[in-house]
Coordinates of C-alpha atoms in Angstrom, one line a residue:
M254 CA 104.9 85.0 108.3
F255 CA 102.5 87.3 106.4
T256 CA 99.0 86.9 105.3
I257 CA 98.3 87.9 101.7
K258 CA 94.7 88.9 101.0
V259 CA 93.7 89.6 97.5
T260 CA 90.2 91.1 96.7
T261 CA 89.3 90.7 93.1
V262 CA 87.3 93.3 91.1
S263 CA 84.3 91.0 91.4
G264 CA 84.5 90.9 95.2
N265 CA 86.0 87.4 95.7
E266 CA 88.8 87.0 98.2
V267 CA 92.0 84.9 98.0
I268 CA 93.9 84.4 101.2
E269 CA 97.4 82.9 101.3
S270 CA 100.3 82.8 103.8
G271 CA 103.8 83.5 102.8
Y272 CA 107.3 84.6 103.7
G273 CA 109.7 86.8 101.7
I274 CA 107.1 88.7 99.7
Q275 CA 108.3 90.6 96.6
W276 CA 106.0 92.9 94.4
S277 CA 106.8 93.1 90.7
P278 CA 104.9 96.3 89.6
W279 CA 105.5 95.9 85.9
A280 CA 103.9 92.4 86.0
H281 CA 101.4 93.1 88.8
K282 CA 102.6 90.0 90.5
L283 CA 103.3 89.1 94.2
N284 CA 106.1 86.5 94.5
Y285 CA 106.4 84.8 97.8
T286 CA 107.6 81.6 99.6
D287 CA 104.7 79.6 100.9
H288 CA 104.5 77.5 104.1
N289 CA 106.1 74.5 102.3
N290 CA 109.1 76.6 101.5
C291 CA 108.2 76.6 97.8
G292 CA 108.1 79.7 95.6
D293 CA 104.7 80.8 94.5
H294 CA 103.0 83.9 93.0
L295 CA 99.7 85.7 92.7
T296 CA 99.1 87.9 89.6
L297 CA 96.7 90.8 90.2
Q298 CA 94.2 91.3 87.3
P299 CA 93.0 94.9 86.5
G300 CA 91.1 96.2 89.5
D301 CA 92.4 93.6 91.9
K302 CA 93.8 94.7 95.3
A303 CA 96.2 93.0 97.6
E304 CA 97.0 93.6 101.3
I305 CA 99.9 92.2 103.2
I306 CA 99.1 91.6 106.9
N307 CA 101.7 90.8 109.5
S308 CA 101.4 88.4 112.4
A309 CA 100.1 91.2 114.7
G310 CA 97.1 91.7 112.3
K311 CA 98.4 95.0 111.0
T312 CA 98.3 95.8 107.2
V313 CA 101.8 96.6 106.3
A314 CA 101.5 97.0 102.5
H315 CA 98.8 97.5 99.7
Y316 CA 99.2 96.7 96.1
V317 CA 96.7 97.5 93.3
N318 CA 96.5 96.7 89.6
D319 CA 95.0 99.9 88.4
S320 CA 95.9 99.4 84.8
K321 CA 93.0 99.9 82.4

């Protein structure tokens, strides 16, 4: 399982847990399977950043919507 931490451009944080994470760069979207085994997604707005953190607490991926 991974932790998905999104920090918005305004400084708010959204934290989700998920499996099977997929990044869609053209849509700025993280698709993942949640703890209920349902598909879900988070869309990054311009300036938002996402970190994927593994069960050992290590950040294993970063995603940013840097579109203007």
